[in-house]
Coordinates of C-alpha atoms and ligand atoms in Angstrom, one line a residue:
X1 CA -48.0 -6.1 -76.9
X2 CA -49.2 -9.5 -78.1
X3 CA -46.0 -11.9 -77.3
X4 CA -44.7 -14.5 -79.5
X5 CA -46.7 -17.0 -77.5
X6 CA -50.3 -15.3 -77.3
X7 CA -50.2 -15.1 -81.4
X8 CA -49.5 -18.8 -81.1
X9 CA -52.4 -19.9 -79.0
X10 CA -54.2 -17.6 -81.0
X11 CA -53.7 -19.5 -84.3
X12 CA -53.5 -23.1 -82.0
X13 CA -57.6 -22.3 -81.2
X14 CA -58.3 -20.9 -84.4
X15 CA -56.7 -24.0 -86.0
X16 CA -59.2 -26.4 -83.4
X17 CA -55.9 -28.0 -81.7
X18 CA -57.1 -27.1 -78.1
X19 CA -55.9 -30.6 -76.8
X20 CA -51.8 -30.8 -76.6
X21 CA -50.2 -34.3 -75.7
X22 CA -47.1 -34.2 -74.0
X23 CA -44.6 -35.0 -71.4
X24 CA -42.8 -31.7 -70.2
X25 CA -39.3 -31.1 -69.8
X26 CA -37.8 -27.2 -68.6
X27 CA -37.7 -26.7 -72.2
X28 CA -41.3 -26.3 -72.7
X29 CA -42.2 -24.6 -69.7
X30 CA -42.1 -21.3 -71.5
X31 CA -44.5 -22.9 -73.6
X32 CA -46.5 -24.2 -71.4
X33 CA -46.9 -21.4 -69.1
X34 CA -50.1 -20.5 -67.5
X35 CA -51.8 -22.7 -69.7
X36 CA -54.9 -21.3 -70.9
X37 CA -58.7 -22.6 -69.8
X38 CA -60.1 -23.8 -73.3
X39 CA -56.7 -25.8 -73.9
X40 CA -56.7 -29.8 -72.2
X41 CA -53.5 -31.3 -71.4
X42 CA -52.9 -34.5 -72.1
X43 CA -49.9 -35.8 -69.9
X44 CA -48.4 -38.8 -70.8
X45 CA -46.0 -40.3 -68.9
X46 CA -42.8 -41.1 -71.8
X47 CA -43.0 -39.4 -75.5
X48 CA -44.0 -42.7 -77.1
X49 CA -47.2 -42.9 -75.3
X50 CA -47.4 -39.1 -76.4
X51 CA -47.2 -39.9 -79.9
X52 CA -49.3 -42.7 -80.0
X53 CA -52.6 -40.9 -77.9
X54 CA -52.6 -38.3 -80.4
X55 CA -51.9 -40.3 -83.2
X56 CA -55.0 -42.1 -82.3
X57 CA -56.6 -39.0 -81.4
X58 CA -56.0 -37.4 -84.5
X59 CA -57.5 -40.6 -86.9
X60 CA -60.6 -40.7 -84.5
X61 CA -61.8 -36.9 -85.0
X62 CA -59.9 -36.8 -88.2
X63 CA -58.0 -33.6 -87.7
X64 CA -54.4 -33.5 -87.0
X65 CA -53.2 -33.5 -83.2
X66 CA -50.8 -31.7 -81.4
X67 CA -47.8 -33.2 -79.4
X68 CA -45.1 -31.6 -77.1
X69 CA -42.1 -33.5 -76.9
X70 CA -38.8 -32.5 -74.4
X71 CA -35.9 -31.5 -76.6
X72 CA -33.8 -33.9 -78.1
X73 CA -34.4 -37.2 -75.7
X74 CA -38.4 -36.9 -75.3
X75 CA -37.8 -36.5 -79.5
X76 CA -35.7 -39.5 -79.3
X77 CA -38.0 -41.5 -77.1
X78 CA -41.1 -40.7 -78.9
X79 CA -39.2 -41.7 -82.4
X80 CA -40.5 -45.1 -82.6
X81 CA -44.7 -43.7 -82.8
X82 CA -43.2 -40.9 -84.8
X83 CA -42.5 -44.0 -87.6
X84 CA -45.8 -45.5 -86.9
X85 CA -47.5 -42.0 -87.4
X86 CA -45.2 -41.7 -91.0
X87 CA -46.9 -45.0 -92.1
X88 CA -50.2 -44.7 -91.1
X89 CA -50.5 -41.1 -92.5
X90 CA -51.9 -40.1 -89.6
X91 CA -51.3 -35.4 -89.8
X92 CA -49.4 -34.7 -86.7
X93 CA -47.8 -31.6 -85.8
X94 CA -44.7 -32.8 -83.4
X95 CA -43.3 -29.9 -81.8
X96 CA -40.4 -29.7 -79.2
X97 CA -38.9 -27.2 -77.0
X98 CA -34.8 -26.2 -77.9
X99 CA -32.6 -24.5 -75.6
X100 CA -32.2 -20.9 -75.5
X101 CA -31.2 -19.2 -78.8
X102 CA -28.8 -17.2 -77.0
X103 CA -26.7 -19.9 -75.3
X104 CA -27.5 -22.5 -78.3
X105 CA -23.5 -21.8 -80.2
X106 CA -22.0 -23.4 -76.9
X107 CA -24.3 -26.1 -76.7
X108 CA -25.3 -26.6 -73.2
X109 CA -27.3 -29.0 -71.6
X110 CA -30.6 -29.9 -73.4
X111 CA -29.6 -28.8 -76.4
X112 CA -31.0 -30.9 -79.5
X113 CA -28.3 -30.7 -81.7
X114 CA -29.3 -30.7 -85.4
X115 CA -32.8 -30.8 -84.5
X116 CA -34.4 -31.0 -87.5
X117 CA -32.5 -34.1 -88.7
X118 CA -33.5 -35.8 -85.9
X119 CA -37.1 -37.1 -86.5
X120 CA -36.1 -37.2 -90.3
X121 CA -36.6 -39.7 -92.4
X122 CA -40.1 -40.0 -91.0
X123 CA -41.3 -36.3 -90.8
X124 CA -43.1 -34.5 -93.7
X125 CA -41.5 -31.3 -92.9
X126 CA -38.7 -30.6 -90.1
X127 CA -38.0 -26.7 -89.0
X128 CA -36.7 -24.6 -86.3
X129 CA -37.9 -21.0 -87.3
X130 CA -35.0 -18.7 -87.8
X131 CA -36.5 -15.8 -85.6
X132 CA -38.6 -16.2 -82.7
X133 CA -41.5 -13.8 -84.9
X134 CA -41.6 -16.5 -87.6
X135 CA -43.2 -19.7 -85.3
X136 CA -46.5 -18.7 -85.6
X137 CA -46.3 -19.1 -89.1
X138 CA -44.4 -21.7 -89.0
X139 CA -46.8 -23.5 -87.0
X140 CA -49.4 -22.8 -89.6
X141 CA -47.2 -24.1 -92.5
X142 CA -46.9 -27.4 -90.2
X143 CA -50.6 -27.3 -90.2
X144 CA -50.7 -27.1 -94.0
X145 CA -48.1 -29.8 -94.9
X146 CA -49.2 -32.5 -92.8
X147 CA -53.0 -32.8 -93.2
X148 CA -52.3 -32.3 -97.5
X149 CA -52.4 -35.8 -98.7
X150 CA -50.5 -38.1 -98.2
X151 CA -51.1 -36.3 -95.0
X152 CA -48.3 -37.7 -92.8
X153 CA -46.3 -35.9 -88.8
X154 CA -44.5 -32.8 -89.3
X155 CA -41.7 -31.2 -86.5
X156 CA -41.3 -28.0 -85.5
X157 CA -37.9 -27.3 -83.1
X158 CA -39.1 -24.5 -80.8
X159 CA -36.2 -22.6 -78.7
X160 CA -37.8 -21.9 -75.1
X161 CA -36.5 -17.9 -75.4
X162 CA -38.8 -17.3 -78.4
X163 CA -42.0 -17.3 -76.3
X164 CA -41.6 -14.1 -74.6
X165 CA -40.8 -12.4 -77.8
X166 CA -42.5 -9.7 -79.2
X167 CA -44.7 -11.2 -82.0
X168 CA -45.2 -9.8 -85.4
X169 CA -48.6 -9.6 -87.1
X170 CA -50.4 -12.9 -86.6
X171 CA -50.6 -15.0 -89.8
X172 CA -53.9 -15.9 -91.1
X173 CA -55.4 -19.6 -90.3
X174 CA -55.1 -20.6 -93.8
X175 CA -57.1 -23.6 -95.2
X176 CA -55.5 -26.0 -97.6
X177 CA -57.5 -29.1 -99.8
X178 CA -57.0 -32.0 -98.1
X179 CA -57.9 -34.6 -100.8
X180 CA -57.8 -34.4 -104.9
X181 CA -59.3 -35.9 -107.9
X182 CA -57.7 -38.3 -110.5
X183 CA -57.0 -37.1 -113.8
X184 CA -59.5 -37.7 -115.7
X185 CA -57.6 -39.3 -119.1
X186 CA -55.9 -42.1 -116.8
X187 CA -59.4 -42.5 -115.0
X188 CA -61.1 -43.1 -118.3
X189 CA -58.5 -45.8 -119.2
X190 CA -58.3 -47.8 -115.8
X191 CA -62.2 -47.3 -116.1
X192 CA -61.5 -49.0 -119.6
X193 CA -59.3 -51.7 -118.3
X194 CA -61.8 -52.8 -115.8
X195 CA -64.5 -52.5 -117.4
X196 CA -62.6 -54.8 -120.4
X197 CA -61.1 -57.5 -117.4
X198 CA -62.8 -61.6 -117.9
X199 CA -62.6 -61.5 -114.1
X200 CA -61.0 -58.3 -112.3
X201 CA -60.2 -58.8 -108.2
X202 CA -60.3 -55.4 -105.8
X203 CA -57.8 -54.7 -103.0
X204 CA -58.8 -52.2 -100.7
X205 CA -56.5 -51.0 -98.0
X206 CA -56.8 -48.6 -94.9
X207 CA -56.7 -45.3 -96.7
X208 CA -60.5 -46.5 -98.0
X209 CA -61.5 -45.6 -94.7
X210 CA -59.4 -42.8 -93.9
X211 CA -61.2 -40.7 -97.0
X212 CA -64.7 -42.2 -95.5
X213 CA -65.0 -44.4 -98.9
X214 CA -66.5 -47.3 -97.6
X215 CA -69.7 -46.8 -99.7
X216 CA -67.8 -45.7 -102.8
X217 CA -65.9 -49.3 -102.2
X218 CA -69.1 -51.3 -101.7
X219 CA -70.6 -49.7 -104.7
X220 CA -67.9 -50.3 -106.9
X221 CA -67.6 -54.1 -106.1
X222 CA -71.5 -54.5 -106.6
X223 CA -71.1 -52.6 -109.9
X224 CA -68.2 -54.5 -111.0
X225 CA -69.9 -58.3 -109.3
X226 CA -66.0 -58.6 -108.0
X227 CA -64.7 -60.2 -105.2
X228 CA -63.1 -57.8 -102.6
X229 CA -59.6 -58.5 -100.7
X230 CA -58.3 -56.4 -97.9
X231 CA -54.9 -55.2 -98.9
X232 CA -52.3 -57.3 -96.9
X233 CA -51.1 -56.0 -92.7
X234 CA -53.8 -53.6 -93.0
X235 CA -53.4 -50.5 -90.2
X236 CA -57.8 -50.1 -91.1
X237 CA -60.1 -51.7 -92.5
X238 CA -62.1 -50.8 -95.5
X239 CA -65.0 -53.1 -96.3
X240 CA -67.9 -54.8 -94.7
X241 CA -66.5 -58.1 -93.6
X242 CA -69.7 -59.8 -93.8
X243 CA -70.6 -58.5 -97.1
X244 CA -71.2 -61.6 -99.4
X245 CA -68.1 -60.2 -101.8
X246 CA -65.7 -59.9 -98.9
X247 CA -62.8 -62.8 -99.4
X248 CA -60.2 -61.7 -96.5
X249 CA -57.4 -60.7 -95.8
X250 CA -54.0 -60.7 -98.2
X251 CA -51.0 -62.6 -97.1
X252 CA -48.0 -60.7 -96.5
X253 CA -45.8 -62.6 -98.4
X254 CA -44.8 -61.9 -102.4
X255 CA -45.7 -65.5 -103.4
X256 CA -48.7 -66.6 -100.8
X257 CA -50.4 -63.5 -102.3
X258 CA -50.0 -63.7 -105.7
X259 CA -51.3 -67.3 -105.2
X260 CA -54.5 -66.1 -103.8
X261 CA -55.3 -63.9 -106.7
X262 CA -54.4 -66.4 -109.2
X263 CA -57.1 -66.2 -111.7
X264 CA -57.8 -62.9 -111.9
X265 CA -56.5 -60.9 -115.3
X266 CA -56.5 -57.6 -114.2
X267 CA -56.0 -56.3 -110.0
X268 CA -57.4 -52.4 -108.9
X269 CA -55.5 -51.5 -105.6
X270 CA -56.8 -49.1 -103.7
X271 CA -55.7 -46.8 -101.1
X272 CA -52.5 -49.3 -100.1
X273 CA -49.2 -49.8 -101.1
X274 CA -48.5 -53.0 -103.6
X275 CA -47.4 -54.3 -101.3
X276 CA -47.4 -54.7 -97.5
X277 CA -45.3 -57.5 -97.2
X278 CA -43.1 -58.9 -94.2
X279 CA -41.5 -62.6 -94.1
X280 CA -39.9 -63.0 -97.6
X281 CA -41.5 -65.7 -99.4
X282 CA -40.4 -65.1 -103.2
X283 CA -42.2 -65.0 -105.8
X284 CA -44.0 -62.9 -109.0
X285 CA -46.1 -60.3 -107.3
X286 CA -48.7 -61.3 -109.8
X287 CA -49.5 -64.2 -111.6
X288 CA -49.8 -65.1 -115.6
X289 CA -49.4 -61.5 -116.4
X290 CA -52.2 -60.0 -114.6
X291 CA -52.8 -56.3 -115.3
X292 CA -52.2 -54.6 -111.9
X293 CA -54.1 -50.8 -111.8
X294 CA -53.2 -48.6 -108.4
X295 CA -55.0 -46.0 -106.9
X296 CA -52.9 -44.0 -104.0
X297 CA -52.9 -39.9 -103.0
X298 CA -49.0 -40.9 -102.1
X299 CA -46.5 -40.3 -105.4
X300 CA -44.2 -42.2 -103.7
X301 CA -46.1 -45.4 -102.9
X302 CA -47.2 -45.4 -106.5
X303 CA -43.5 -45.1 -107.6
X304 CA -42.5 -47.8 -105.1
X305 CA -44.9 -50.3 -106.9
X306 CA -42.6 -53.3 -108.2
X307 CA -45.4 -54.0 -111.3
X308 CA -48.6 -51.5 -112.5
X309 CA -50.0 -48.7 -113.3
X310 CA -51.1 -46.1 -111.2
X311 CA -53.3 -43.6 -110.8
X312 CA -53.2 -40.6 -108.4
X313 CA -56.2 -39.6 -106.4
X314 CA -58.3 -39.5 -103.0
X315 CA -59.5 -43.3 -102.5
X316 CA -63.2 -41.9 -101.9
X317 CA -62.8 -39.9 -104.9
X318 CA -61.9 -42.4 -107.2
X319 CA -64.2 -45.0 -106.5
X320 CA -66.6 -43.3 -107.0
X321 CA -65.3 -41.6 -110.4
X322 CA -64.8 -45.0 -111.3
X323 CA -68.6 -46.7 -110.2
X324 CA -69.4 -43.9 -112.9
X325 CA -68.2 -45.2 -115.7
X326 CA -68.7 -48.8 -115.3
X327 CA -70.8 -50.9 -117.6
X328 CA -73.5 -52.8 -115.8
X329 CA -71.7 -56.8 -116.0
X330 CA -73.8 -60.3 -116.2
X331 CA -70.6 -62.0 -114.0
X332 CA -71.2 -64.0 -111.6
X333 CA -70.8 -63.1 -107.8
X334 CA -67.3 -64.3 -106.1
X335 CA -67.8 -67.6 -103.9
X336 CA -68.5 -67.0 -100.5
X337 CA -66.0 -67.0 -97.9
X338 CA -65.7 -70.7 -96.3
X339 CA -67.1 -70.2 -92.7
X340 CA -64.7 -70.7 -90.0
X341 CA -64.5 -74.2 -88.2
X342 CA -65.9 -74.5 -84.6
X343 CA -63.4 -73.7 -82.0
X344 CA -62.9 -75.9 -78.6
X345 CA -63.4 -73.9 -75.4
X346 CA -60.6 -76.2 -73.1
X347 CA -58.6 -74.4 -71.1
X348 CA -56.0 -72.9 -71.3
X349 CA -58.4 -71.3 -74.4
X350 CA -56.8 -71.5 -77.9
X351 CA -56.6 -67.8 -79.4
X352 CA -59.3 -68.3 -81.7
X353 CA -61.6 -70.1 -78.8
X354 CA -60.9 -66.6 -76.7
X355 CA -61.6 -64.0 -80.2
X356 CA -64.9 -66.5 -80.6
X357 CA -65.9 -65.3 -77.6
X358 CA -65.2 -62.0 -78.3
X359 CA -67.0 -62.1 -80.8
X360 CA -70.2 -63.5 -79.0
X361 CA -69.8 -60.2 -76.8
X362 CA -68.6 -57.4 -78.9
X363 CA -70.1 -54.7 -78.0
X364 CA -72.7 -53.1 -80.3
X365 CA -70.3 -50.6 -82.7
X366 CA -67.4 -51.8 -80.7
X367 CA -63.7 -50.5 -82.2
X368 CA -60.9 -52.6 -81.9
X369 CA -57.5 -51.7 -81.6
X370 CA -55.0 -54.8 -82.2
X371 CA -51.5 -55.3 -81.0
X372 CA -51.2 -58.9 -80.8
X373 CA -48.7 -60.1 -83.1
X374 CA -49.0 -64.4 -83.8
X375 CA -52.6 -64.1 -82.3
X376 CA -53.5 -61.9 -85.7
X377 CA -54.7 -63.9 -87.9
X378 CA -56.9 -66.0 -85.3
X379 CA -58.7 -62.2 -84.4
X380 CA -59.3 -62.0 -87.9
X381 CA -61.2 -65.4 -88.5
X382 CA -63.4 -64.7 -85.6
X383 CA -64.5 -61.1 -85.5
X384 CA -65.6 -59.3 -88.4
X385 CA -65.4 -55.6 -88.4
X386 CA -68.7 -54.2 -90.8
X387 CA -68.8 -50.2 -89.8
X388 CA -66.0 -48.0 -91.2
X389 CA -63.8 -46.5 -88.5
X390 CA -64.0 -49.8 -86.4
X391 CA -60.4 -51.3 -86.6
X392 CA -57.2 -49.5 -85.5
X393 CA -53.4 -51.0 -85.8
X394 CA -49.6 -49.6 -86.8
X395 CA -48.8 -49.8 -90.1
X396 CA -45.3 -49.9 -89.3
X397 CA -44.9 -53.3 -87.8
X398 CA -43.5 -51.0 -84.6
X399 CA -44.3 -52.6 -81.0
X400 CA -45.3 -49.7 -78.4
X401 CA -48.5 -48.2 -80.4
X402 CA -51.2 -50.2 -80.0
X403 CA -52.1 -49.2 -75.7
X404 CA -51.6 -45.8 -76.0
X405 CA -53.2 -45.4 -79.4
X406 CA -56.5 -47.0 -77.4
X407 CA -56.1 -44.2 -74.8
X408 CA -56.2 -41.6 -77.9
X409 CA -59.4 -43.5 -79.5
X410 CA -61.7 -43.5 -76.4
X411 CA -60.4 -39.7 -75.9
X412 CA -61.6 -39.0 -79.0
X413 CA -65.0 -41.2 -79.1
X414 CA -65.7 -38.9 -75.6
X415 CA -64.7 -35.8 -77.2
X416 CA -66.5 -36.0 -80.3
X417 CA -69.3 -37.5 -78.0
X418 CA -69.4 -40.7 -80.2
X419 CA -68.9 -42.5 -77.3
X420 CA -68.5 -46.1 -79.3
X421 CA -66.6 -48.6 -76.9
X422 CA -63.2 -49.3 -77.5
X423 CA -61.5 -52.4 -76.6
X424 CA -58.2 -53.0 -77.4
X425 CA -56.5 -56.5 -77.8
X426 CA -52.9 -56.3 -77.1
X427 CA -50.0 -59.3 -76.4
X428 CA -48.5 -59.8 -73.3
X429 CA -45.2 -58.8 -74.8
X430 CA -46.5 -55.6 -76.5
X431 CA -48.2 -54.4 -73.7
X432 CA -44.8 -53.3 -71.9
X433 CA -43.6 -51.1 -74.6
X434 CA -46.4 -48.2 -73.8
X435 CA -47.7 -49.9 -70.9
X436 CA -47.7 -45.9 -68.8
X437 CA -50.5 -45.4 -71.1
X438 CA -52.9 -47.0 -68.9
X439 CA -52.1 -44.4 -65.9
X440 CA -53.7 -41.3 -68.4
X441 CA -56.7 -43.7 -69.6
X442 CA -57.3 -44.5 -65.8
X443 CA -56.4 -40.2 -64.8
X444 CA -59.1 -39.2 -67.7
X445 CA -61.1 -42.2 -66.3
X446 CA -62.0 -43.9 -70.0
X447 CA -63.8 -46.9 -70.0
X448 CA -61.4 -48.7 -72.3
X449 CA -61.1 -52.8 -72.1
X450 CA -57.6 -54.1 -73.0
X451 CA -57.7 -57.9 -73.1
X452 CA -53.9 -59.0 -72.6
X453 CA -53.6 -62.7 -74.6
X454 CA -50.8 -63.6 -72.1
X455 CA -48.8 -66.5 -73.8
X456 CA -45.7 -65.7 -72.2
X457 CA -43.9 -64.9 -75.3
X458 CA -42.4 -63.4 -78.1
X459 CA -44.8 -66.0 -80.4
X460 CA -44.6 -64.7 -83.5
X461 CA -40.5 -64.4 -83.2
X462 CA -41.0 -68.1 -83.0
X463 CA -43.4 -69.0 -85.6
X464 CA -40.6 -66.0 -87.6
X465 CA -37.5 -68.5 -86.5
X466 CA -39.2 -71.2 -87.7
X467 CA -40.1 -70.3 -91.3
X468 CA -36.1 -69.0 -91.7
X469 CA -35.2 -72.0 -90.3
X470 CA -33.2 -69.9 -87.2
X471 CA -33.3 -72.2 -84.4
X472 CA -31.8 -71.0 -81.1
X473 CA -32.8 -67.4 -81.1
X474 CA -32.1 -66.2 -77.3
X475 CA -34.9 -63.9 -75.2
X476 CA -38.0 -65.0 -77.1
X477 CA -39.5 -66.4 -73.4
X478 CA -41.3 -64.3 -70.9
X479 CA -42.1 -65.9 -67.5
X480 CA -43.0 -64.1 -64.3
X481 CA -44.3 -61.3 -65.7
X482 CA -47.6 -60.0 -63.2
X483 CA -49.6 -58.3 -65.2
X484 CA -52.4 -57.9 -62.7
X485 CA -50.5 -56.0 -60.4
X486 CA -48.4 -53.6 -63.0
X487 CA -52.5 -52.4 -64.2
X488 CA -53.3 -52.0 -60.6
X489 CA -49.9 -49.9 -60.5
X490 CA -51.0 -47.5 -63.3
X491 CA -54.8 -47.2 -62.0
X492 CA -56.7 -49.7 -64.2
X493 CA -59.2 -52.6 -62.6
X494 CA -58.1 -55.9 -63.7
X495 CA -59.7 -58.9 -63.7
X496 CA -57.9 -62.8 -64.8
X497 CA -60.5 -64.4 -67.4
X498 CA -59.5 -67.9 -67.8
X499 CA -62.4 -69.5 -69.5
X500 CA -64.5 -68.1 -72.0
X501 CA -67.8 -67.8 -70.0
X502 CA -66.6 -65.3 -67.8
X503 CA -65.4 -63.3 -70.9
X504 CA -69.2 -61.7 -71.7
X505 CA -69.9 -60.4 -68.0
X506 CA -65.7 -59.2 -67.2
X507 CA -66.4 -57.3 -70.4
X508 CA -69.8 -55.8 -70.0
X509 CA -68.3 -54.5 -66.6
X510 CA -65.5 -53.0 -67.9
X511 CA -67.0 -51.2 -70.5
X512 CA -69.5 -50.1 -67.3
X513 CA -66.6 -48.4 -65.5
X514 CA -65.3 -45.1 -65.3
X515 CA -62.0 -45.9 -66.0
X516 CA -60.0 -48.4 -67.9
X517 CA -60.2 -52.4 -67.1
X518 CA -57.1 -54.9 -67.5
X519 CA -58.3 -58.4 -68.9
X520 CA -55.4 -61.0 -68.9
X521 CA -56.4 -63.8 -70.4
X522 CA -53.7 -67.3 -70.5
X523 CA -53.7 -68.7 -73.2
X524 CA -52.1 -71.8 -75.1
X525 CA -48.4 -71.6 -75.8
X526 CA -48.5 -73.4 -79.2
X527 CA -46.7 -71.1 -82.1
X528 CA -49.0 -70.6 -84.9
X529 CA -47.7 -70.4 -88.2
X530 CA -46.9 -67.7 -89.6
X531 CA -48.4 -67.7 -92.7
Ligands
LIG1 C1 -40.4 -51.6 -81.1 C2 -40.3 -53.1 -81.4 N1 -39.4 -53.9 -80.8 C3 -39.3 -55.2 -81.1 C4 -40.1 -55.7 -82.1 C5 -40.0 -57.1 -82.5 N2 -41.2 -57.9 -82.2 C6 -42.1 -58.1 -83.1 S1 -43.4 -59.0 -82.5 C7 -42.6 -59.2 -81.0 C8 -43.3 -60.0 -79.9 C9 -44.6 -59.5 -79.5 O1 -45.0 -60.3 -78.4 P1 -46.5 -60.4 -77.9 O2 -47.1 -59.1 -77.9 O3 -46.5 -61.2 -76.7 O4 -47.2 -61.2 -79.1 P2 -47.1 -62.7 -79.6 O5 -46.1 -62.7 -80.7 O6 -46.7 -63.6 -78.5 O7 -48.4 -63.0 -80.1 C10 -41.4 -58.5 -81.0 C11 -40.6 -58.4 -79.8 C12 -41.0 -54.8 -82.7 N3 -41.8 -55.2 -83.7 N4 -41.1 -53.5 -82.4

């Protein structure tokens, strides 16, 4: 008789989630148990590397991913990538072994107590099935709720007793729509609005790329002759930063960024929340009573919005609906974007002097995945990301994401046999929060690069104490940190660039290998602003 467990696998396959990323505990050894052939394990070595592989595993192939957490601690430890995963929409289906139903009214040890309110505020959907016959479908309502817009991680509290159960009838692998259209009235009148503005701006933001829309963008900004922003902190990015109607990237701050849209009667948002912002800098969060139009699939990001109207729908969708009905226009096109000046290559190399070179050797259809906080904005003058799918961060402003996301991304680019190199950029601070990432990049031997800016500080905590005017803030300062030796630890070859000429050939080697290569690169310790 097909057990509790078999019906699961059963729907797991059918559902395409043959990969499972995890970090076992006794709890899930039921679970786990003679895992079949056609399923890969993914061990990582704490829950928040977990979460972050598969979150970047599940944006890469674009289907939700699957992660096995221990009970309550490995649900605790992973929480921090579980808020990342919340804000950068990415569908996860979280589940996590529970003690056995039998013993759970005394509590013992390993029991997650309230389980489901654990993960919560930053789960879709939270559930421990009532009877051991109900997971498989509750697995396949998981499925359902977190890859429907705004898809988002769901969590499932499985008790290690209900695997051996008998199961009932296995529940059908449903399918559910996973992006909708706008109504058409409201289209009609943003169409309207536009179509109306003296001089309308667009704001495009990472869910442009995560419905594939980057043609629908480019084709409305042509159609419109309208300068293009990217929405501020974006987690993706969702225009071709060369094209000629590209003007950069937002500030995060209320009045920096209604400053740079100054001008402009009427702003279309698209596919990000109004807005992203981070150091408080008040202000209006528009100017002279522009008209502010937002498209978002997330009711609650469009009932968030301080000033607007909005409009909800796919991204890709919309645009497109919208290119439709536009009027051709005699405007002129936007100004170009002011070209960056030349950087100096002395040593110890200035951020921008080290992304410069980057830049000289990016790989063809290199992606980038950035964790490196006060070097931001310097990566963003120097390389220009022009293919959809080529830029990766957290959304969440939550350290810890940005290693193991990489390992997730060049899992994915090998399992979807896109093979694009991925190089990820992260700080020297940053790296530590996920740094066991790098022994399962260097165990499934992926050639990813990760070029460590080491400044020996919490920078941006600085540049952060200096615009509040905090002075004194303890444990900012990071000597005598090897980070040469903790790669070698984990697996990874490492190699100390400290000028920009060896960058090219370090790089080209690395993304040679058959496992992952450490870069440290010093840098200079001056704080950038920043804003
Ligand atoms: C989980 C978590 N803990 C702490 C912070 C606060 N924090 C933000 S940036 C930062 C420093 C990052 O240092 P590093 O990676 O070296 O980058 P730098 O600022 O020097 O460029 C810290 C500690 C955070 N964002 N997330």
């Amino acid at each position: 008789m097909a057990t509790v467990r078999d019906t699961t696998y059963d729907l797991l396959r059918a559902l395409g989630m043959t990969t499972v990323f995890g970090n076992p505990g006794s709890t899930e050894e039921p679970f786990l148990h003679a895992f079949p052939d056609d399923f890969h394990y993914v061990l990582a070595l704490h829950e928040a590397s977990a979460v972050g592989m598969a979150d970047g595993y599940a944006q890469v192939t674009g289907a939700p991913a699957h992660v096995n957490l221990h009970t309550a601690p490995g649900t605790g430890n992973a929480m921090g990538n579980i808020v990342t995963a919340w804000h950068n929409r990415t569908p996860l289906i979280v589940t996590a072994g529970q003690q056995t139903r039998e013993m759970l009214l005394l509590e013992p040890r390993l029991t997650a107590r309230h389980p489901t309110e654990l993960p919560q505020p930053y789960v879709k959907w939270a559930h421990e099935p009532v009877r051991a016959q109900d997971v498989p479908a509750a697995l396949m309502r998981a499925y359902a709720t977190a890859v429907q817009p705004p898809t988002g991680p769901v969590f499932l509290s499985l008790p290690l007793d209900d695997w051996a159960q008998p199961a009932d009838p296995p529940p059908q692998a449903r399918t559910v729509a996973t992006r909708f259209a706008p109504d058409p009235e409201r289209l009609r009148q943003f169409a309207a609005a536009l179509a109306t503005s003296r001089s309308p701006a667009l704001v495009f933001g990472a869910a442009v790329d995560r419905a594939g829309a980057w043609e629908a963008g480019v084709a409305l900004a042509e159609r419109l002759v309208a300068p293009v922003w990217s929405a501020p902190a974006p987690e993706r990015t969702a225009f071709p930063e060369n094209h000629p109607h590209f003007q950069g990237v937002l500030p995060f701050a209320i009045g920096p960024l209604a400053d740079q849209l100054r001008g402009h009667d009427t702003v279309l948002v698209v596919g990000a929340p109004v807005f992203r912002y981070y150091p408080h800098v008040p202000g209006e969060t528009l100017l002279d009573g522009a008209r502010l139009l937002h498209v978002t699939d997330d009711p609650e990001e469009a009932a968030r919005a301080p000033i607007g109207d909005s409009l909800l729908g796919d991204a890709g969708l919309t645009l497109a609906a919208l290119t439709d009905l536009m009027p051709p226009t005699d405007r002129s096109p936007p100004p170009a974007r002011p070209v960056p000046s030349a950087v100096e290559d002395s040593v110890p190399l200035s951020a921008d002097a080290l992304f410069a070179a980057l830049a000289r050797h990016w790989p063809a259809d290199g992606v980038l995945v950035q964790e490196s906080p006060s070097n931001l904005s310097a990566l963003r003058r120097r390389l220009r990301f022009d293919t959809p799918g080529s830029y990766f961060t957290m959304a969440s402003g939550g350290l810890g994401y940005g290693l193991p996301a990489a390992v997730g991304i060049a899992l994915a680019q090998r399992d979807t046999g896109r093979h694009r190199p991925v190089v990820a950029v992260i700080g020297d601070g940053s790296f530590h929060y996920s740094v066991q990432a790098l022994w399962t990049a260097s165990r499934l031997r992926l050639p990813l690069v990760v070029v460590v800016p080491v400044n020996q500080q919490y920078a941006i905590l600085k540049a952060f104490a200096e615009l509040k005017q905090t002075p004194g803030v303890p444990g900012l300062d990071l000597p005598g940190i090897d980070v040469t030796a903790i790669a070698r630890g984990y697996g990874c070859a490492t190699r100390v660039v400290d000028n920009p000429d060896q960058l090219g050939e370090a790089l080209a080697t690395a993304l040679r290998a058959d496992g992952p290569t450490v870069l440290p690169v010093p840098i200079r310790t001056d704080v950038p602003p920043i804003l």
